[in-house]
Coordinates of C-alpha atoms in Angstrom, one line a residue:
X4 CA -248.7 112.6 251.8
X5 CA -246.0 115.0 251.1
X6 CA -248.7 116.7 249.0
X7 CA -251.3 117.3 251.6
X8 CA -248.8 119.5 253.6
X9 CA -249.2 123.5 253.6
X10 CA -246.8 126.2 254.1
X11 CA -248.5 125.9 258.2
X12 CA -247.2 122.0 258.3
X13 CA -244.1 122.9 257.5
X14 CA -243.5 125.5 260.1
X15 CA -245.4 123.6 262.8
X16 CA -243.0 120.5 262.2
X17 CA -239.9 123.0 262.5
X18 CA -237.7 121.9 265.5
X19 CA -237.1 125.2 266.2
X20 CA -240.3 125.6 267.1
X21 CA -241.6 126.0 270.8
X22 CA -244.2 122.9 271.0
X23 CA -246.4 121.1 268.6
X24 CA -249.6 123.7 268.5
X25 CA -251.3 123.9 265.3
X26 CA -250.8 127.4 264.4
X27 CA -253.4 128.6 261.9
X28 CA -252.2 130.3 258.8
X29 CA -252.2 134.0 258.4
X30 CA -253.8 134.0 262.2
X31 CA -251.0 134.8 264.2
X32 CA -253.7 135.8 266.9
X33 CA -257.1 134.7 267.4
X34 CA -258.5 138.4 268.4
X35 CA -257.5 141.2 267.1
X36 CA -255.1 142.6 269.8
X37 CA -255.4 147.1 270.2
X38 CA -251.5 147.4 270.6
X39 CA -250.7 146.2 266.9
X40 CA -249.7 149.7 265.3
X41 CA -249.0 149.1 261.9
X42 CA -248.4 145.9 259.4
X43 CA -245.4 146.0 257.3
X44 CA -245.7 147.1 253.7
X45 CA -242.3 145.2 252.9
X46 CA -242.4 142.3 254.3
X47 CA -246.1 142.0 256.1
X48 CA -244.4 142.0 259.8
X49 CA -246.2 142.9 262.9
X50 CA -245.4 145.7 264.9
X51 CA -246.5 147.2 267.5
X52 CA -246.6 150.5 269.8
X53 CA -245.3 153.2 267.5
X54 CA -242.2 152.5 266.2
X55 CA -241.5 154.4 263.0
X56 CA -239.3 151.0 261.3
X57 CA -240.3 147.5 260.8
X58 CA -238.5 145.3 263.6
X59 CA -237.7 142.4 261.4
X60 CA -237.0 144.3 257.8
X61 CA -236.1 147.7 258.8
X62 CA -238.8 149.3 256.4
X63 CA -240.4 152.6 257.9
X64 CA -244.0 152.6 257.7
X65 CA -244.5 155.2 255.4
X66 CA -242.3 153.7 252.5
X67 CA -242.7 154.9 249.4
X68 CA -241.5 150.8 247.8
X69 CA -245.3 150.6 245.7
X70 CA -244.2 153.9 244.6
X71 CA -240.5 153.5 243.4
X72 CA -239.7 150.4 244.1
X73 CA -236.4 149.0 246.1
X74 CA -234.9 152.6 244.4
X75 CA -237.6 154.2 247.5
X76 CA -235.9 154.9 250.9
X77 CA -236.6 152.1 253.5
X78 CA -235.5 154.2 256.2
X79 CA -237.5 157.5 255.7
X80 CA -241.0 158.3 255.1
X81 CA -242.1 158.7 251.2
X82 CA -241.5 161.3 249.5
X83 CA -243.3 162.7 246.0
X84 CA -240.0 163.6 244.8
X85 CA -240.3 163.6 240.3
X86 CA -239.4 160.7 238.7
X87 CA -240.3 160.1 235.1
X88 CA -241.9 157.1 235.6
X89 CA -244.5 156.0 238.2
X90 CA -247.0 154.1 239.2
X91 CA -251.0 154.7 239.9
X92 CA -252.3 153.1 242.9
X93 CA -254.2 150.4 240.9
X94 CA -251.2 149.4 239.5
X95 CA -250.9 151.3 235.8
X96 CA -247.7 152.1 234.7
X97 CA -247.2 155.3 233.6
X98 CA -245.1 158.4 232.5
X99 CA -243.3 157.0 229.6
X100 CA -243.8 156.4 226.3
X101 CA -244.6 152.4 224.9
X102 CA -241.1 151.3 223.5
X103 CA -240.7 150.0 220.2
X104 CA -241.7 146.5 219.4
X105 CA -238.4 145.7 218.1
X106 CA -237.2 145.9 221.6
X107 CA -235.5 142.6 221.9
X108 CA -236.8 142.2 225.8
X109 CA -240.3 141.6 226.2
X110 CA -242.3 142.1 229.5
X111 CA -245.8 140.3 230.1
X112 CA -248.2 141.7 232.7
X113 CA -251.9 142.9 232.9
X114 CA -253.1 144.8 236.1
X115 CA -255.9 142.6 236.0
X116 CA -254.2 140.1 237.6
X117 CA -253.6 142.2 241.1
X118 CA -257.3 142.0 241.6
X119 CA -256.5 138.5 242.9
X120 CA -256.6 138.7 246.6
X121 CA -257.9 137.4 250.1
X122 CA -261.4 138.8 250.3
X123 CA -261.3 137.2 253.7
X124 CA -260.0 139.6 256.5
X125 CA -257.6 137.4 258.8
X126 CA -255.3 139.0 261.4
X127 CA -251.6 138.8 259.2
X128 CA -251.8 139.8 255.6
X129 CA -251.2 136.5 253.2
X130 CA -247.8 137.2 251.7
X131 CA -248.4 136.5 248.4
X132 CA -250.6 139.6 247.2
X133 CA -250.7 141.8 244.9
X134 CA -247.9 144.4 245.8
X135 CA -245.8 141.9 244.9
X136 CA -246.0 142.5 241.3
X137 CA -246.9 146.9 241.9
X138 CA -243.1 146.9 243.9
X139 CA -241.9 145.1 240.6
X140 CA -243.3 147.3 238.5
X141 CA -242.2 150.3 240.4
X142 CA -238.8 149.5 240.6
X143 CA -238.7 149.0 236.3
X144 CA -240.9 151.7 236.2
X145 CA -238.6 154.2 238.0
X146 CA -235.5 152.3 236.7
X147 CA -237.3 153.8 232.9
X148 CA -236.9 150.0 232.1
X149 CA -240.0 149.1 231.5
X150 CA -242.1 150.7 230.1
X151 CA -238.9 151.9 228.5
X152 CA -236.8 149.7 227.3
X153 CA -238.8 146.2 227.0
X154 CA -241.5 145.8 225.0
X155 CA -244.7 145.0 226.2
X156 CA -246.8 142.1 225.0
X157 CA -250.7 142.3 224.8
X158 CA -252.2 140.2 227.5
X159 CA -255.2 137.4 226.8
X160 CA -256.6 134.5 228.4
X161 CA -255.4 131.3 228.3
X162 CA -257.9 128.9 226.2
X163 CA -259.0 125.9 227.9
X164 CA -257.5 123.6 224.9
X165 CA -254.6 124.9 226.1
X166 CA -254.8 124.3 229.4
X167 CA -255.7 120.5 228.6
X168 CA -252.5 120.0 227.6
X169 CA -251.7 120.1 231.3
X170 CA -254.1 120.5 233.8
X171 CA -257.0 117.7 234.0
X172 CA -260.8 119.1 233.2
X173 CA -261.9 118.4 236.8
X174 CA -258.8 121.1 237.6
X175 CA -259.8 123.5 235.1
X176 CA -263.7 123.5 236.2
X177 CA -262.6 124.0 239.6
X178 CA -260.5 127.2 239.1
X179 CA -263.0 128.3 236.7
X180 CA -265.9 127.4 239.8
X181 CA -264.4 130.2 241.9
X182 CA -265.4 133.2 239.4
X183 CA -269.2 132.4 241.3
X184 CA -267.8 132.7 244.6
X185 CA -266.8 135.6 246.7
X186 CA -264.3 133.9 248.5
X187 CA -262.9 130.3 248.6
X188 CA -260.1 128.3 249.7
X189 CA -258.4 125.8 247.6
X190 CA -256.0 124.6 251.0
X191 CA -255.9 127.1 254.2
X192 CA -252.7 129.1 252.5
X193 CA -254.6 129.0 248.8
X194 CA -256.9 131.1 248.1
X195 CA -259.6 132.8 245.5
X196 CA -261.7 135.1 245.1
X197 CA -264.3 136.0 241.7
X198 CA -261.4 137.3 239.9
X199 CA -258.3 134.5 240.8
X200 CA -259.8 132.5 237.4
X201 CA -259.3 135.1 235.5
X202 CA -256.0 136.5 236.8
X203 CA -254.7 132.9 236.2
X204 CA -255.8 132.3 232.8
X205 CA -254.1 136.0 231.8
X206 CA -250.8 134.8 233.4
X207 CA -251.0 131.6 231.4
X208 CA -251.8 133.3 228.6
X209 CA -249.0 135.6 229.0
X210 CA -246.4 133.0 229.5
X211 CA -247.6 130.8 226.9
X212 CA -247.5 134.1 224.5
X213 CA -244.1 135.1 225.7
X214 CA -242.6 131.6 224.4
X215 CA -244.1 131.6 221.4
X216 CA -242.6 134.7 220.6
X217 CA -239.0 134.7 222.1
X218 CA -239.0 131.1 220.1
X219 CA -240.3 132.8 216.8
X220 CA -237.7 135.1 217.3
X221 CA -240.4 138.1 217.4
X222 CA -238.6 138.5 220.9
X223 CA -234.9 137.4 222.2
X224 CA -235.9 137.0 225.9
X225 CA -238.9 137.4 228.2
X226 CA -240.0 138.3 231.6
X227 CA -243.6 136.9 232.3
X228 CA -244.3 139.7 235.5
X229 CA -247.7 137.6 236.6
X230 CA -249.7 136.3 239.7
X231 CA -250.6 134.0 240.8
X232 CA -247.4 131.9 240.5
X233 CA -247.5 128.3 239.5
X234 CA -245.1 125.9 239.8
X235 CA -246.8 123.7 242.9
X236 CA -250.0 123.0 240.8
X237 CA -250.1 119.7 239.7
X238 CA -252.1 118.1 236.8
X239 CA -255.3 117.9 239.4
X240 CA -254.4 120.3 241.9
X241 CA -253.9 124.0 242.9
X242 CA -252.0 124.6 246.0
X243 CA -249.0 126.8 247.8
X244 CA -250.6 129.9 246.9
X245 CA -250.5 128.5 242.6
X246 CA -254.1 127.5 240.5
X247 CA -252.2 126.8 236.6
X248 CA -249.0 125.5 236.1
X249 CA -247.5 128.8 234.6
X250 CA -243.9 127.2 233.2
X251 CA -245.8 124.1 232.4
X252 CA -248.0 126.1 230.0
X253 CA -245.1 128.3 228.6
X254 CA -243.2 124.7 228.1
X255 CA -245.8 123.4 226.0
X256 CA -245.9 126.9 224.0
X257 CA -242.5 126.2 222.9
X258 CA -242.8 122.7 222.0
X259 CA -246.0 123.9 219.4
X260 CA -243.9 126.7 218.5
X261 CA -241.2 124.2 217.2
X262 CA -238.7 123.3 220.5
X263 CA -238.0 120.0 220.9
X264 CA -236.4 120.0 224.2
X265 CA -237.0 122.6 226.9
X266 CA -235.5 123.2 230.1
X267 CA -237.1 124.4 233.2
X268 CA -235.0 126.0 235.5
X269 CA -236.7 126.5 239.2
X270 CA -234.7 128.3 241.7
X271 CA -238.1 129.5 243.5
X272 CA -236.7 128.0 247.7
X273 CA -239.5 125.8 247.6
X274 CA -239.5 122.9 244.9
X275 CA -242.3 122.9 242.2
X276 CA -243.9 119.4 242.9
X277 CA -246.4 120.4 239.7
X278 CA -243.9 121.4 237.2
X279 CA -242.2 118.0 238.8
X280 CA -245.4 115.6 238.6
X281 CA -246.4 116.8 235.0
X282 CA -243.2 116.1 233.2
X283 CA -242.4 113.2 235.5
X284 CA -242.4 110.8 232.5
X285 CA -241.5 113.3 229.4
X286 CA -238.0 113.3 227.9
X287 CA -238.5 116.4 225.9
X288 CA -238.5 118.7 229.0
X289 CA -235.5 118.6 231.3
X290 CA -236.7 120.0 235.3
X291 CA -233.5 121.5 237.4
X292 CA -234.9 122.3 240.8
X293 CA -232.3 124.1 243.6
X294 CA -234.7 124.3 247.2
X295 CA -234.5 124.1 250.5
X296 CA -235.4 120.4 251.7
X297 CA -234.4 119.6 254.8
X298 CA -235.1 115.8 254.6
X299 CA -238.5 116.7 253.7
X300 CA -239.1 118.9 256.5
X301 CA -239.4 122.3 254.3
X302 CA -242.8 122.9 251.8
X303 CA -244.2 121.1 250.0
X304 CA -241.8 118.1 251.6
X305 CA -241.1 116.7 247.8
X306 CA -237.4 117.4 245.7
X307 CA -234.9 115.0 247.4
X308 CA -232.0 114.0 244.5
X309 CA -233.1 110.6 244.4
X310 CA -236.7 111.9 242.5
X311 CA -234.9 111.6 239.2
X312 CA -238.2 111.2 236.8
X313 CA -239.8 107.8 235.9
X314 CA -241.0 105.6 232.9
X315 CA -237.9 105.5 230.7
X316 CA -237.1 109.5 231.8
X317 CA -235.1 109.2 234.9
X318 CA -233.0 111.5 235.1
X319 CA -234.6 114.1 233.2
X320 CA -235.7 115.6 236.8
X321 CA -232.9 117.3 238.4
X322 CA -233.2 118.0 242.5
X323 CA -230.5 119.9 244.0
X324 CA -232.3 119.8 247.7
X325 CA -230.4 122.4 250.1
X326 CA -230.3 120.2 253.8
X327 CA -230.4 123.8 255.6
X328 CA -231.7 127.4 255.4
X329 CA -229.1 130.3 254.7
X330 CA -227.9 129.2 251.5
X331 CA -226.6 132.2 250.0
X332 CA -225.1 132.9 246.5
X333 CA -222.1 131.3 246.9
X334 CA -223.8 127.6 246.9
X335 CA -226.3 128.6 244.1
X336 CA -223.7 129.1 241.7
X337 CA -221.5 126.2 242.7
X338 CA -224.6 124.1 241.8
X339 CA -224.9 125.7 238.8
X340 CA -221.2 125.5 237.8
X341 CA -221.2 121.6 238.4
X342 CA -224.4 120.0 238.4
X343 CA -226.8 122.9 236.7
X344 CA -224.6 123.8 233.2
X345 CA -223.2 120.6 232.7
X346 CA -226.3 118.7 232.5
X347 CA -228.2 121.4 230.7
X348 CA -225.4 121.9 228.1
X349 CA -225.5 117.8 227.8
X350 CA -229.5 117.7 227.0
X351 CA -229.0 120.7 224.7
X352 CA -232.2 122.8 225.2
X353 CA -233.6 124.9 222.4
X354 CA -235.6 126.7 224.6
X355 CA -234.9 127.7 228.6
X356 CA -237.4 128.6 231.1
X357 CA -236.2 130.4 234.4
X358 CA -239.5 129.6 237.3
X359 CA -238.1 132.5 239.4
X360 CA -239.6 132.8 242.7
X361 CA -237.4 134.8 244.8
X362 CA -237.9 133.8 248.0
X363 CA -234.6 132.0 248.4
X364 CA -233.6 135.9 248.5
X365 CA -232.0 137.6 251.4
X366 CA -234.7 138.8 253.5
X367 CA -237.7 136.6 252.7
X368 CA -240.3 136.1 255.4
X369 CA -240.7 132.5 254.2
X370 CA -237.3 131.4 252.5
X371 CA -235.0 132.2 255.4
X372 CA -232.2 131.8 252.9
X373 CA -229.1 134.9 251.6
X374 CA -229.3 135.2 247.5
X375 CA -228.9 138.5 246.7
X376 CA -229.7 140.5 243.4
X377 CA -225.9 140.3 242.0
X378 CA -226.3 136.2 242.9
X379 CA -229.8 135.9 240.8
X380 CA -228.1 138.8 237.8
X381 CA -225.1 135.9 237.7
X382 CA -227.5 132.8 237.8
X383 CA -229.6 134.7 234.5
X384 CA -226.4 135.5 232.9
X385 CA -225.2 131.7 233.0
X386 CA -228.0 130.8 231.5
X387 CA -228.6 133.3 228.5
X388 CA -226.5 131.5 226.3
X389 CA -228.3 128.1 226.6
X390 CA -230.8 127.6 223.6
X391 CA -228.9 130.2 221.7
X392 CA -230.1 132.8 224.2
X393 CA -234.1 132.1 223.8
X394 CA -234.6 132.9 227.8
X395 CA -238.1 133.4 229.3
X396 CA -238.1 134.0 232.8
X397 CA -241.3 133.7 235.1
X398 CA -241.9 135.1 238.5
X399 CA -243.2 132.6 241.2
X400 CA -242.5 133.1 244.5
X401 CA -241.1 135.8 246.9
X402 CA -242.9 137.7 249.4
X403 CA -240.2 140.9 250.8
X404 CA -240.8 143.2 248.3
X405 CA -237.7 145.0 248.5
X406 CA -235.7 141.9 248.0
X407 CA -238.2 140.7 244.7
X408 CA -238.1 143.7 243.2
X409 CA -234.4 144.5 243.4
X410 CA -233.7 140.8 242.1
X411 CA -236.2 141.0 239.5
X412 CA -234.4 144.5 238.2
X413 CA -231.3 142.5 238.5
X414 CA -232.5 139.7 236.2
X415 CA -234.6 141.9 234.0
X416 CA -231.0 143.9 233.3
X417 CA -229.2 140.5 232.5
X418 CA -232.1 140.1 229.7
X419 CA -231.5 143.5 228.3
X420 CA -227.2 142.7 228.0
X421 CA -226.0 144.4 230.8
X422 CA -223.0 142.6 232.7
X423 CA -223.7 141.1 236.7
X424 CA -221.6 143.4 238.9
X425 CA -219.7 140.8 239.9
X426 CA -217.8 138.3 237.8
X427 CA -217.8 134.2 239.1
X428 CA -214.7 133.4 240.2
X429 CA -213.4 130.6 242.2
X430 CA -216.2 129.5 244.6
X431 CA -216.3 128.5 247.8
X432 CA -219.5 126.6 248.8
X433 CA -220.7 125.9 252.2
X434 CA -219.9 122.4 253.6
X435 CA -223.7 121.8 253.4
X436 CA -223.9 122.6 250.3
X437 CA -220.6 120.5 249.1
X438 CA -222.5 117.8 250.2
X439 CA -225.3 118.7 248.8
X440 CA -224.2 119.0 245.5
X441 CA -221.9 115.7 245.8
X442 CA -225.5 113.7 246.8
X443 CA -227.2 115.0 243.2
X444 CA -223.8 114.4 241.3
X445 CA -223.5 110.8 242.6
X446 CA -227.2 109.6 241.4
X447 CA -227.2 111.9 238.0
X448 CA -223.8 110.8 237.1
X449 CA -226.0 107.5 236.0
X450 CA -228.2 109.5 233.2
X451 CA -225.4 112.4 232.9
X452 CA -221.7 111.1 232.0
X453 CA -220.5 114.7 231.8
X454 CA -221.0 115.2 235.8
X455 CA -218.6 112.0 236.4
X456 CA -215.0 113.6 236.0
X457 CA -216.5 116.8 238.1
X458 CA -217.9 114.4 241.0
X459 CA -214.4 112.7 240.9
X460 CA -212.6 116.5 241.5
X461 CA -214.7 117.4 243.9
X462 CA -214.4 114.1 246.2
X463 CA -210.3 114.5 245.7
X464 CA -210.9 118.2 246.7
X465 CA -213.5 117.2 249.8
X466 CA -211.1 116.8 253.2
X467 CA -209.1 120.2 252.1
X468 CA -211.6 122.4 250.6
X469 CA -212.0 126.0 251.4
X470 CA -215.8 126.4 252.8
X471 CA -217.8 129.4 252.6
X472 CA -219.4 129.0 256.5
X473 CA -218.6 133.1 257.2
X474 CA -221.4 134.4 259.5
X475 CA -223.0 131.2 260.9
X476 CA -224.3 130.3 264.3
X477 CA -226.2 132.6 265.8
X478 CA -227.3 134.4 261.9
X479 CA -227.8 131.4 260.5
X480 CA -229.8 129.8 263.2
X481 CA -232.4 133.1 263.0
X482 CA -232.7 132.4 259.4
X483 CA -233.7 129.1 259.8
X484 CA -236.5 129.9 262.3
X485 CA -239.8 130.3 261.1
X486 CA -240.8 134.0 261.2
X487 CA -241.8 135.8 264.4
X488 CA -245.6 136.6 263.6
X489 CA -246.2 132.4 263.2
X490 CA -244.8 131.1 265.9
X491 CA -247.2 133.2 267.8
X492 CA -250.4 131.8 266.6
X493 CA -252.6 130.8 269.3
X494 CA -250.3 131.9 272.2
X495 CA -251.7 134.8 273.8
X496 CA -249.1 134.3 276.7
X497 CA -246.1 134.2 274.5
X498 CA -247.8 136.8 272.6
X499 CA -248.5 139.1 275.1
X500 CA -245.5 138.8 277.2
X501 CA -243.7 140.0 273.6
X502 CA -245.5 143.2 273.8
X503 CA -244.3 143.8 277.5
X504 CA -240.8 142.7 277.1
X505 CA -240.9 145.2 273.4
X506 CA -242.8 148.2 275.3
X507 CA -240.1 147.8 278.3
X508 CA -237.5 148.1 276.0
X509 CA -238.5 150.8 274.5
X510 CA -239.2 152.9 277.3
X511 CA -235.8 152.1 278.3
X512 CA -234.3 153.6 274.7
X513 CA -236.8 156.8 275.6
X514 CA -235.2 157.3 278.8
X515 CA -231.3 157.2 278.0

């Protein structure tokens, strides 16, 4: 079952991959090994010996990112230079003044929610913790954004009437189970600890808030800044690092707020099977997924174009299921120009939500695919005008944070009216992602007449179009690999004769 697989299947069943060992999950070694120097705050990479920069990100070791952000130096150690805004090591925002509630972006997060974390103490730090949302709130903090310029909304905890609406009891009683245990596991790569209940009922409850309001027009948009993300739990089960369905709650909010139709936007690189199975037979709720699917191959193994929805609402599930890794902004917004808008402005939402996980960013650990901030700031700004510009935008995945919290800002500055850099102009996809987009527009051409005359175009354009495929081969076969510190796992040889081969080297750069 596609649903049984982890973020470990996937990588283990990578044909890049040197043999079939089962690597455990956040155990790239089985013993602590005395020559690993130092993990990587940015991206949790190993290095070793005493290098001074993270091999696979660059990041020096000292960075100051949980201090200021992606606006912190990556290739210096931190500095305590003034800024007017900062951040406290448990995660409070401070240095400015609250700004006025009739700011018309609102912000949701509670630093309650960053005492979710592995209690456990494993050899690789599990990349979705809770710097994730500090290096966020560092960046707006030192951008004077927010607090700033957004206004923030008080936090509470989802009620469990609520949460009825789309989790099952048995679920609920689960995740609330954990608040008695120290540490737990809902699959090896989800975990929980006595506070994980909480944190997720306050992210819920944030989301859910933040549509109420934007819809009541108490706010115009929203950024829900909360862990743990959501978007793979399903109506019985947590899993891929998510306990409550966050968008899936906020969804809901609108529809009791007054939206009839919503539409859920995921552009998170891994498809949200949950947000997926829970609306799989509701026409009120339209689900656009863009991920990385390799046939399958690529977590959580569901999102190919032919999962159009079911029970009278097919096609009310929109996949858009990338065939390779290194999809950069050039394919996003191609999808978006002719499968994403089109259909969106045909079902005529009066409410948008954005699940925004940004590992598809450049740099990811786990996404292996090239969106950069500019691509996620034009992405935002084609979808503020849908619903009259009622836009709530919720953070799910993406685990460099230098690359989250850059793209965040990005987003966050599309909310408050600022123009993308960069204007769309003619684009030119990748020949994968052609394809790709030809697949969905071929089976939602059925449920969508408005994609029929662009699906004709692009088939007349197809043997003389103008691909994007700059910088492939050897860069985009690296991206598609799974990252350095899993393949290791249980080798020790391959392992050890890494640390040789890296020491040689080095004594080699010491010597010239």
């Amino acid at each position: 079952m596609h649903g049984d697989l982890t973020f470990q299947d996937m990588y283990n069943n990578m044909e890049l991959l040197e043999d079939e060992d089962d690597d455990s999950d956040w155990e790239p070694v089985a013993e602590p090994v005395e020559m690993i120097s130092w993990f990587c705050t940015n991206c949790t990479m190993v290095n070793l010996g005493d290098i001074a920069h993270c091999d696979l990100c660059g990041e020096h070791k000292t960075s100051g990112i949980l201090k200021h952000g992606f606006l912190a130096s990556s290739k210096f150690p931190q500095e305590d230079s003034h800024i007017d805004g900062k951040i406290e090591a448990n995660g409070n925002v401070i240095g400015f003044q609250q700004s006025a509630l009739s700011s018309p972006t609102a912000v949701g997060f509670d630093e309650r929610m960053l005492l979710h974390s592995e209690i456990e103490m494993k050899s690789h730090p599990h990349p979705e913790r809770p710097d994730r949302l500090r290096a966020i709130a560092a960046s707006l903090a030192t951008a004077g954004i927010f607090p700033g310029r957004c206004q923030a909304i008080a936090a509470r905890e989802i009620t469990r009437e609520e949460l009825e609406r789309v989790h099952s009891v048995e679920h609920i009683q689960t995740v609330d189970f954990t608040a008695n245990i120290f540490s737990s596991y809902f699959t090896p790569d989800t975990y929980a600890n006595e506070h994980s209940a909480r944190a997720a009922r306050l992210a819920a409850g944030l989301c859910a808030d933040l549509a109420s309001a934007i819809f009541s027009g108490r706010a115009k948009n929203g950024f829900a800044l909360v862990r743990p993300p959501g978007h793979h739990a399903g109506v019985k089960q947590a899993m891929g690092f998510c306990l409550h369905n966050n968008a899936a709650v906020a969804a809901l909010a609108a529809q009791v707020a007054g939206a009839k139709r919503v539409l859920i936007v995921d552009w998170d690189v891994h498809h949200g099977n949950g947000t997926q199975e829970i609306f799989d037979d509701n026409k009120s709720v339209l689900y656009v997924s863009l991920h990385r699917h390799e046939d399958g191959k690529f977590y959580p193994g569901t999102g190919a174009a032919s999962e159009v929805g079911s029970k009278g609402a097919e096609g009310y599930c929109v996949n858009i299921p990338w065939s390779c890794g290194g999809v950069g902004d050039n394919d996003y917004i191609f999808a978006f120009q002719h499968v994403v808008l089109p259909i969106a402005t045909e079902f005529a939402p009066d409410f948008t939500i954005i699940s925004a996980g940004f590992d598809a960013a450049r740099g990811d650990p786990l996404g292996h695919c090239d969106v950069t901030p500019v691509g996620y700031a034009q992405m935002t700004d084609m979808l503020s005008n849908i619903s009259g510009g009622k836009l709530l935008v919720i953070l799910e995945g993406g685990y460099n944070l230098r690359s989250i919290s850059s793209s965040a800002t990005a987003v966050i500055k599309v909310l408050l009216g600022e123009n993308p850099s960069a204007e769309v102009a003619d684009i030119a996809p990748s020949r994968a992602g052609l394809q790709t987009v030809m697949e969905v527009l071929k089976i939602q051409k059925d449920f969508w007449p408005g994609v029929g005359a662009s699906l004709t175009q692009l088939q007349s354009l197809w043997e003389g179009f103008s691909y994007d495929d700059k910088e492939k081969g050897h860069k985009m076969r690296r991206r598609a690999e799974a990252p350095v510190w899993w393949k290791w796992g249980r080798k020790r040889l391959l392992y050890h004769h890494f640390i040789t081969r890296h020491l040689r080297a080095k004594r080699k750069r010491e010597q010239k």
